[in-house]
């Protein structure tokens, strides 16, 4: 903890802890700082009881502020100049440029994250994302996203980082850092070199447009077709992408098609196809421009991707290590079989070699059980597997069960990804998790997801959402 009414002492402390800062304050400037540190991130409470201006060099950290009282003005090239007041959540600095500003009688909580923590968290979910992450706005994409981030910061400060009676296990720091990074990425608009943007939470126009593009990228669709599928005006679609994704609808469409080409090249059998044929099938008629765009995103040439394909003798299956039991795949055993396994008891729950994911359909509700936490390499496969279940069964709602062995930050990240896909399909999702900490994490990041202790209770909540 730091307390001082001496401007020179305050300047020395802030410069030592954050960056080279020049403080111009009144003689009675009282400053208090309480720091809660962890691996690659910290959460800090600050009280600045005076008028104070600052000029700072790059902080080498992304700083997010939850402002409780007073005002803060910030200026940084590449981001809009803005003044914030009580109750607002904002990006104080993106971390890699000098910035200036002023603080007036403010009390606030600041979360500082190492840029690599953000990049690692993003790449765990989207392997096509490239560094660095470039934020395009200071304010959260939606008011709800801002509230979620503020709740996450408060939870980490009060329930995780507060001094414990014994040393905190390193795994706690790692998982909580991932949670904080995910909440920051979900809140603020950003882009990465060549990366495909994700749907912004709460923006229905963007979510529906992305769902339509993903499902129809193989067709000759236009901006008018995308708008008509929602339905809104083409201008509304353009605004949604510009505001929340930092791109245009057609640029996003090109990104989706580029990703499909990459998938086909990476899994093609010897002699099955060529780069030119695959690119043309997805609408890339100019080989030179296609190769340049491909290299920008994937860091290599399309011909190298094709040459490095696995030499298999049969077409590869889904890129996932989550085999389902006989009753857990479309076209398998009857939908009612395996209900006990999905509920966490019965023979399937005790069976040696049980697959990491099982499912059952109960009265038009899909219950998916994650028996073990999917690591980042398998998370995409889990999501694709559940998407095949949604296509096959067309359920009214979804419940994801997290037994104690699967109640980790990785499983929570998977649940939130599944929620985004279910929202795009207008299928309500609820979570059954016996661990209170897991339920709190889910609620902190996405309050609209019911997180309940038992499957039956979660089923009722999901069905209630489906009924409207």
Coordinates of C-alpha atoms in Angstrom, one line a residue:
X1 CA 0.0 0.0 0.0
X2 CA 1.2 3.6 -0.7
X3 CA -0.1 6.8 0.9
X4 CA 1.3 10.3 0.5
X5 CA 0.4 13.9 0.4
X6 CA 3.7 14.9 -1.0
X7 CA 3.5 15.5 -4.8
X8 CA 7.3 14.7 -5.3
X9 CA 6.9 11.4 -3.4
X10 CA 3.8 10.6 -5.4
X11 CA 5.6 11.3 -8.7
X12 CA 8.5 9.1 -7.7
X13 CA 6.2 6.2 -6.6
X14 CA 4.0 6.3 -9.8
X15 CA 7.1 6.6 -12.0
X16 CA 8.6 3.6 -10.3
X17 CA 5.5 1.4 -10.3
X18 CA 4.0 2.3 -13.7
X19 CA 6.1 4.4 -16.1
X20 CA 8.0 7.7 -16.3
X21 CA 5.2 10.0 -15.2
X22 CA 5.3 13.8 -14.7
X23 CA 2.8 14.8 -12.0
X24 CA 1.6 18.4 -11.7
X25 CA -0.5 18.5 -8.5
X26 CA -1.5 20.8 -5.7
X27 CA 0.6 20.7 -2.5
X28 CA -2.0 18.8 -0.6
X29 CA -2.4 16.1 -3.2
X30 CA -3.3 12.9 -1.3
X31 CA -2.7 9.7 -3.1
X32 CA -3.5 6.2 -2.0
X33 CA -2.7 3.0 -4.0
X34 CA -3.5 -0.6 -3.0
X35 CA -2.0 -3.2 -5.3
X36 CA -3.1 -6.8 -5.7
X37 CA -0.6 -8.6 -8.0
X38 CA -0.6 -11.9 -9.8
X39 CA 1.3 -13.5 -12.7
X40 CA 1.0 -11.2 -15.8
X41 CA -1.8 -9.0 -14.3
X42 CA -2.7 -6.9 -11.3
X43 CA -5.8 -5.2 -9.9
X44 CA -5.2 -1.9 -8.1
X45 CA -7.4 0.5 -6.1
X46 CA -6.4 4.2 -6.4
X47 CA -7.6 7.4 -4.7
X48 CA -6.4 10.7 -6.2
X49 CA -7.8 13.5 -4.0
X50 CA -6.6 16.4 -6.1
X51 CA -6.3 17.8 -9.6
X52 CA -3.4 15.9 -11.3
X53 CA -2.1 15.8 -14.8
X54 CA 0.3 13.3 -16.3
X55 CA 2.5 12.6 -19.3
X56 CA 3.6 9.0 -19.5
X57 CA 5.7 6.9 -21.7
X58 CA 4.3 3.5 -23.0
X59 CA 3.2 1.4 -20.0
X60 CA 4.0 -2.0 -21.5
X61 CA 0.7 -3.1 -20.2
X62 CA -3.0 -2.7 -21.2
X63 CA -4.8 -0.8 -18.5
X64 CA -8.6 -0.9 -17.9
X65 CA -10.2 1.4 -15.4
X66 CA -13.5 1.1 -13.5
X67 CA -14.2 4.7 -12.3
X68 CA -16.1 5.1 -9.1
X69 CA -15.9 8.8 -8.4
X70 CA -14.4 11.9 -10.0
X71 CA -13.3 12.3 -13.6
X72 CA -10.4 11.1 -15.8
X73 CA -9.4 12.5 -19.2
X74 CA -7.1 10.5 -21.5
X75 CA -5.3 11.2 -24.8
X76 CA -3.4 8.6 -26.8
X77 CA -2.7 8.4 -30.5
X78 CA -4.7 5.8 -32.3
X79 CA -7.6 6.1 -29.8
X80 CA -10.2 8.8 -29.4
X81 CA -9.6 11.5 -26.7
X82 CA -12.3 11.2 -24.1
X83 CA -13.4 12.3 -20.6
X84 CA -15.0 9.7 -18.3
X85 CA -17.2 10.1 -15.2
X86 CA -18.4 8.0 -12.3
X87 CA -19.7 4.5 -13.1
X88 CA -17.9 4.2 -16.4
X89 CA -15.5 1.4 -17.6
X90 CA -12.9 2.3 -20.2
X91 CA -9.6 1.5 -21.7
X92 CA -7.1 3.8 -20.0
X93 CA -4.1 2.9 -22.3
X94 CA -3.5 0.2 -24.9
X95 CA 0.1 -0.1 -23.5
X96 CA 2.3 0.5 -26.5
X97 CA 2.1 4.3 -27.1
X98 CA 2.8 7.4 -24.9
X99 CA -0.3 8.9 -23.4
X100 CA -1.4 12.0 -21.4
X101 CA -4.3 12.9 -19.3
X102 CA -5.7 14.4 -16.2
X103 CA -7.3 13.1 -13.0
X104 CA -9.7 15.1 -10.9
X105 CA -10.7 13.9 -7.4
X106 CA -11.0 10.3 -8.6
X107 CA -11.4 7.0 -6.9
X108 CA -11.0 4.0 -9.3
X109 CA -10.0 0.4 -9.8
X110 CA -7.4 -0.3 -12.5
X111 CA -6.7 -3.8 -14.0
X112 CA -3.3 -4.0 -15.8
X113 CA -2.6 -6.9 -18.1
X114 CA 0.6 -7.9 -19.9
X115 CA -0.1 -7.8 -23.7
X116 CA 1.1 -11.4 -24.1
X117 CA -1.7 -12.5 -21.7
X118 CA -4.3 -11.0 -24.0
X119 CA -2.7 -12.5 -27.1
X120 CA -2.3 -16.0 -25.6
X121 CA -5.9 -16.0 -24.5
X122 CA -7.1 -14.9 -27.9
X123 CA -5.0 -17.4 -29.7
X124 CA -6.2 -20.2 -27.5
X125 CA -9.7 -19.7 -29.0
X126 CA -8.7 -18.5 -32.5
X127 CA -5.5 -20.0 -33.8
X128 CA -5.7 -17.7 -36.9
X129 CA -5.3 -14.6 -34.7
X130 CA -2.0 -12.8 -35.0
X131 CA -0.1 -10.4 -32.7
X132 CA -0.4 -7.7 -31.7
X133 CA -3.9 -7.0 -30.5
X134 CA -4.9 -3.5 -31.6
X135 CA -7.8 -1.9 -29.7
X136 CA -9.9 0.5 -31.8
X137 CA -12.0 2.1 -29.0
X138 CA -11.9 3.1 -25.4
X139 CA -15.5 2.3 -24.5
X140 CA -17.0 -1.2 -24.2
X141 CA -18.9 -2.4 -27.2
X142 CA -22.1 -2.6 -25.1
X143 CA -23.2 -1.5 -21.7
X144 CA -23.6 -5.1 -20.7
X145 CA -20.1 -5.9 -21.7
X146 CA -18.8 -3.1 -19.5
X147 CA -20.8 -4.4 -16.6
X148 CA -19.4 -7.9 -17.1
X149 CA -15.9 -6.6 -17.1
X150 CA -16.4 -4.5 -14.0
X151 CA -17.9 -7.5 -12.2
X152 CA -14.9 -9.6 -13.2
X153 CA -12.4 -7.0 -11.9
X154 CA -14.3 -6.7 -8.6
X155 CA -14.5 -10.5 -8.2
X156 CA -10.8 -11.0 -8.8
X157 CA -9.9 -8.1 -6.4
X158 CA -12.2 -9.1 -3.6
X159 CA -12.4 -12.9 -3.8
X160 CA -9.2 -14.1 -5.5
X161 CA -6.4 -11.5 -5.0
X162 CA -7.2 -10.4 -1.5
X163 CA -4.4 -11.6 0.8
X164 CA -5.2 -15.3 1.6
X165 CA -4.1 -17.0 4.8
X166 CA -1.6 -19.1 2.8
X167 CA 0.2 -18.7 -0.6
X168 CA -2.1 -18.8 -3.7
X169 CA -1.5 -21.8 -6.0
X170 CA 0.1 -20.7 -9.4
X171 CA -2.8 -22.4 -11.2
X172 CA -5.2 -19.9 -9.7
X173 CA -3.2 -17.0 -11.1
X174 CA -3.1 -18.6 -14.5
X175 CA -6.8 -19.3 -14.8
X176 CA -7.8 -16.0 -13.3
X177 CA -5.5 -14.2 -15.7
X178 CA -7.2 -16.0 -18.6
X179 CA -10.6 -15.0 -17.2
X180 CA -9.7 -11.3 -17.0
X181 CA -8.1 -11.3 -20.5
X182 CA -11.3 -12.9 -21.9
X183 CA -13.5 -10.3 -20.2
X184 CA -11.3 -7.5 -21.6
X185 CA -11.4 -9.0 -25.2
X186 CA -15.2 -9.5 -24.9
X187 CA -15.7 -5.9 -23.8
X188 CA -13.6 -3.7 -26.1
X189 CA -13.5 -3.5 -29.9
X190 CA -10.2 -4.6 -31.3
X191 CA -8.5 -6.0 -34.4
X192 CA -5.4 -8.1 -35.1
X193 CA -3.4 -8.3 -38.3
X194 CA -5.4 -10.5 -40.7
X195 CA -7.7 -11.9 -37.9
X196 CA -11.3 -12.6 -38.4
X197 CA -13.5 -10.5 -36.0
X198 CA -15.8 -12.1 -33.5
X199 CA -19.4 -11.2 -32.8
X200 CA -19.8 -8.5 -30.2
X201 CA -21.8 -9.6 -27.2
X202 CA -25.3 -8.3 -27.3
X203 CA -25.3 -7.0 -30.9
X204 CA -28.1 -9.0 -32.6
X205 CA -27.5 -7.6 -36.1
X206 CA -23.8 -8.5 -36.1
X207 CA -24.5 -12.0 -34.6
X208 CA -27.1 -12.8 -37.2
X209 CA -25.0 -11.4 -40.1
X210 CA -22.0 -13.5 -39.0
X211 CA -24.2 -16.6 -38.7
X212 CA -25.6 -16.1 -42.2
X213 CA -22.1 -15.5 -43.6
X214 CA -20.7 -18.6 -41.9
X215 CA -23.5 -20.7 -43.3
X216 CA -23.5 -19.4 -46.8
X217 CA -19.8 -18.5 -47.5
X218 CA -19.7 -21.1 -50.3
X219 CA -22.4 -19.2 -52.2
X220 CA -22.3 -16.0 -54.3
X221 CA -23.8 -13.7 -51.6
X222 CA -23.8 -9.9 -51.5
X223 CA -24.2 -7.2 -48.9
X224 CA -27.9 -7.1 -49.9
X225 CA -28.3 -10.8 -49.2
X226 CA -26.7 -10.5 -45.8
X227 CA -29.0 -7.6 -44.9
X228 CA -32.1 -9.3 -46.2
X229 CA -31.4 -12.4 -44.0
X230 CA -31.8 -10.4 -40.8
X231 CA -33.7 -8.3 -42.1
X232 CA -32.2 -4.8 -41.8
X233 CA -30.9 -2.3 -44.3
X234 CA -27.4 -2.8 -45.8
X235 CA -26.3 0.3 -44.0
X236 CA -27.3 -1.1 -40.7
X237 CA -25.1 -4.2 -41.4
X238 CA -22.2 -2.0 -42.3
X239 CA -22.6 0.0 -39.2
X240 CA -22.7 -3.1 -37.0
X241 CA -19.5 -4.4 -38.4
X242 CA -17.7 -1.1 -38.2
X243 CA -18.9 -0.4 -34.7
X244 CA -18.3 -3.8 -33.1
X245 CA -15.9 -5.6 -35.3
X246 CA -13.7 -2.9 -36.9
X247 CA -14.2 -4.3 -40.4
X248 CA -16.8 -4.5 -43.2
X249 CA -19.3 -7.3 -44.0
X250 CA -17.5 -8.2 -47.2
X251 CA -14.1 -8.2 -45.7
X252 CA -15.4 -10.5 -43.0
X253 CA -16.8 -12.7 -45.8
X254 CA -13.4 -12.9 -47.4
X255 CA -11.9 -13.8 -44.1
X256 CA -14.3 -16.7 -43.7
X257 CA -13.6 -18.0 -47.2
X258 CA -9.9 -17.7 -46.6
X259 CA -10.3 -19.8 -43.5
X260 CA -12.2 -22.4 -45.4
X261 CA -9.5 -22.6 -48.0
X262 CA -6.9 -23.0 -45.2
X263 CA -9.0 -25.9 -43.7
X264 CA -9.2 -27.7 -47.0
X265 CA -5.5 -27.3 -47.9
X266 CA -4.5 -28.5 -44.4
X267 CA -6.6 -31.6 -44.6
X268 CA -6.3 -32.4 -48.4
X269 CA -5.2 -35.9 -49.4
X270 CA -2.2 -36.3 -51.8
X271 CA -3.4 -35.5 -55.3
X272 CA -6.8 -34.6 -54.2
X273 CA -6.6 -30.9 -55.1
X274 CA -4.4 -27.9 -55.9
X275 CA -4.0 -24.5 -54.4
X276 CA -5.5 -22.8 -57.5
X277 CA -8.5 -25.1 -57.6
X278 CA -9.3 -24.8 -53.9
X279 CA -8.9 -21.0 -54.0
X280 CA -11.1 -20.7 -57.0
X281 CA -13.8 -22.9 -55.4
X282 CA -14.0 -20.3 -52.6
X283 CA -14.1 -17.3 -54.9
X284 CA -10.4 -16.3 -55.1
X285 CA -9.9 -15.9 -58.9
X286 CA -6.5 -14.1 -58.8
X287 CA -3.8 -16.4 -57.5
X288 CA -1.3 -13.7 -56.7
X289 CA -3.7 -11.6 -54.6
X290 CA -4.9 -14.8 -52.9
X291 CA -1.4 -15.9 -52.0
X292 CA -0.6 -12.5 -50.5
X293 CA -3.8 -12.4 -48.4
X294 CA -3.2 -16.0 -47.3
X295 CA 0.4 -15.2 -46.2
X296 CA -0.8 -12.1 -44.3
X297 CA -3.2 -14.2 -42.2
X298 CA -1.3 -17.6 -41.8
X299 CA 2.3 -16.5 -42.0
X300 CA 3.1 -19.0 -44.7
X301 CA 2.3 -19.7 -48.4
X302 CA -0.8 -21.8 -49.3
X303 CA 1.4 -24.2 -51.2
X304 CA 3.4 -24.9 -48.0
X305 CA 0.2 -25.6 -46.1
X306 CA -0.8 -28.1 -48.8
X307 CA 2.6 -29.7 -48.8
X308 CA 2.6 -30.1 -45.0
X309 CA -0.8 -31.9 -44.9
X310 CA -0.8 -35.2 -43.0
X311 CA -0.2 -38.2 -45.2
X312 CA -3.2 -40.2 -44.2
X313 CA -4.9 -42.9 -46.2
X314 CA -8.4 -41.8 -45.3
X315 CA -10.1 -38.4 -45.0
X316 CA -9.4 -36.9 -41.6
X317 CA -12.2 -36.6 -39.1
X318 CA -12.9 -33.5 -36.9
X319 CA -9.9 -31.9 -35.4
X320 CA -10.7 -33.0 -31.9
X321 CA -10.0 -35.7 -29.3
X322 CA -13.6 -35.9 -28.0
X323 CA -15.1 -39.2 -29.4
X324 CA -18.7 -39.7 -28.4
X325 CA -20.2 -43.0 -27.2
X326 CA -22.7 -44.9 -29.4
X327 CA -25.6 -42.9 -28.1
X328 CA -23.7 -39.7 -28.3
X329 CA -23.4 -39.1 -32.1
X330 CA -26.0 -38.2 -34.6
X331 CA -27.5 -41.4 -36.0
X332 CA -26.3 -43.4 -33.0
X333 CA -28.4 -45.0 -30.2
X334 CA -31.8 -43.6 -29.3
X335 CA -31.8 -40.1 -27.9
X336 CA -33.1 -41.2 -24.5
X337 CA -30.1 -43.6 -23.9
X338 CA -27.3 -42.4 -21.7
X339 CA -29.4 -39.9 -19.6
X340 CA -27.8 -41.1 -16.4
X341 CA -24.3 -40.4 -17.9
X342 CA -25.3 -36.9 -18.8
X343 CA -26.5 -36.3 -15.3
X344 CA -23.2 -37.3 -13.8
X345 CA -24.1 -40.8 -12.4
X346 CA -24.8 -44.3 -13.6
X347 CA -22.6 -46.8 -15.4
X348 CA -21.3 -44.3 -18.0
X349 CA -20.0 -42.0 -15.3
X350 CA -17.9 -44.8 -13.8
X351 CA -16.9 -46.5 -17.1
X352 CA -13.1 -46.7 -17.6
X353 CA -12.0 -44.8 -20.8
X354 CA -15.1 -42.7 -20.8
X355 CA -14.9 -40.1 -23.6
X356 CA -14.3 -36.4 -22.5
X357 CA -17.7 -35.4 -23.9
X358 CA -21.1 -37.1 -23.9
X359 CA -24.6 -36.0 -24.6
X360 CA -28.3 -36.9 -24.3
X361 CA -31.5 -35.3 -25.6
X362 CA -34.2 -34.9 -22.9
X363 CA -37.6 -33.6 -24.1
X364 CA -36.1 -31.5 -26.9
X365 CA -33.3 -30.2 -24.7
X366 CA -29.7 -31.1 -25.5
X367 CA -27.6 -31.9 -22.4
X368 CA -23.9 -31.9 -23.0
X369 CA -21.5 -33.1 -20.3
X370 CA -17.8 -32.1 -20.3
X371 CA -16.2 -34.8 -18.2
X372 CA -12.7 -33.2 -18.5
X373 CA -11.6 -29.7 -19.3
X374 CA -10.7 -29.2 -23.0
X375 CA -7.3 -27.8 -23.5
X376 CA -6.9 -25.0 -26.0
X377 CA -6.0 -27.4 -28.8
X378 CA -9.2 -29.3 -28.3
X379 CA -11.6 -26.5 -27.6
X380 CA -12.4 -25.8 -31.2
X381 CA -13.2 -29.5 -31.7
X382 CA -15.6 -29.6 -28.8
X383 CA -17.4 -26.6 -30.2
X384 CA -17.6 -28.1 -33.6
X385 CA -18.9 -31.4 -32.1
X386 CA -21.7 -29.6 -30.3
X387 CA -22.6 -27.7 -33.5
X388 CA -23.1 -31.0 -35.2
X389 CA -25.4 -32.0 -32.4
X390 CA -27.4 -28.8 -32.8
X391 CA -27.7 -29.5 -36.5
X392 CA -28.8 -33.1 -36.0
X393 CA -31.2 -32.6 -33.1
X394 CA -32.4 -29.0 -33.5
X395 CA -33.1 -28.7 -29.7
X396 CA -35.2 -26.0 -28.1
X397 CA -32.4 -25.4 -25.5
X398 CA -29.0 -26.6 -24.3
X399 CA -27.6 -27.4 -20.9
X400 CA -23.8 -27.8 -20.4
X401 CA -22.9 -29.9 -17.4
X402 CA -19.5 -29.3 -15.7
X403 CA -18.7 -32.0 -13.2
X404 CA -16.0 -31.1 -10.6
X405 CA -13.1 -32.6 -12.6
X406 CA -14.1 -30.3 -15.5
X407 CA -14.7 -27.1 -13.5
X408 CA -11.8 -25.1 -14.8
X409 CA -11.2 -21.8 -16.6
X410 CA -10.7 -23.7 -19.8
X411 CA -14.1 -25.3 -19.5
X412 CA -15.7 -21.9 -18.6
X413 CA -14.1 -20.4 -21.8
X414 CA -15.6 -23.3 -23.8
X415 CA -19.0 -22.7 -22.3
X416 CA -18.9 -19.0 -23.2
X417 CA -17.9 -19.9 -26.8
X418 CA -20.8 -22.4 -27.0
X419 CA -23.1 -19.7 -25.6
X420 CA -22.1 -17.3 -28.4
X421 CA -22.9 -20.0 -31.1
X422 CA -26.2 -20.9 -29.4
X423 CA -27.2 -17.2 -29.3
X424 CA -26.5 -16.9 -33.0
X425 CA -29.0 -19.8 -33.5
X426 CA -31.5 -18.4 -30.9
X427 CA -31.1 -21.5 -28.7
X428 CA -31.0 -20.7 -25.0
X429 CA -28.1 -22.2 -23.0
X430 CA -27.8 -22.9 -19.3
X431 CA -25.0 -24.4 -17.2
X432 CA -25.1 -27.0 -14.4
X433 CA -22.0 -26.7 -12.3
X434 CA -21.7 -28.0 -8.7
X435 CA -18.7 -25.8 -7.9
X436 CA -19.8 -22.4 -6.6
X437 CA -16.6 -20.8 -7.9
X438 CA -17.3 -22.0 -11.4
X439 CA -20.9 -20.6 -11.3
X440 CA -19.5 -17.2 -10.1
X441 CA -16.9 -17.1 -12.9
X442 CA -19.6 -17.7 -15.5
X443 CA -22.0 -15.2 -14.1
X444 CA -19.2 -12.6 -13.8
X445 CA -18.3 -12.9 -17.4
X446 CA -21.7 -13.5 -19.0
X447 CA -24.6 -12.7 -16.6
X448 CA -27.2 -13.8 -19.2
X449 CA -26.1 -17.4 -18.8
X450 CA -28.0 -19.2 -16.0
X451 CA -25.4 -21.0 -13.9
X452 CA -27.0 -23.5 -11.5
X453 CA -25.8 -26.3 -9.3
X454 CA -27.9 -29.2 -10.7
X455 CA -28.8 -30.5 -14.2
X456 CA -32.5 -30.6 -13.4
X457 CA -32.6 -27.0 -12.2
X458 CA -30.6 -25.9 -15.3
X459 CA -33.0 -27.8 -17.5
X460 CA -35.9 -25.9 -16.1
X461 CA -34.1 -22.6 -16.5
X462 CA -33.2 -23.3 -20.1
X463 CA -36.7 -24.4 -20.9
X464 CA -38.1 -21.3 -19.4
X465 CA -35.8 -19.2 -21.6
X466 CA -36.9 -21.2 -24.6
X467 CA -40.6 -20.5 -23.8
X468 CA -39.7 -16.8 -23.8

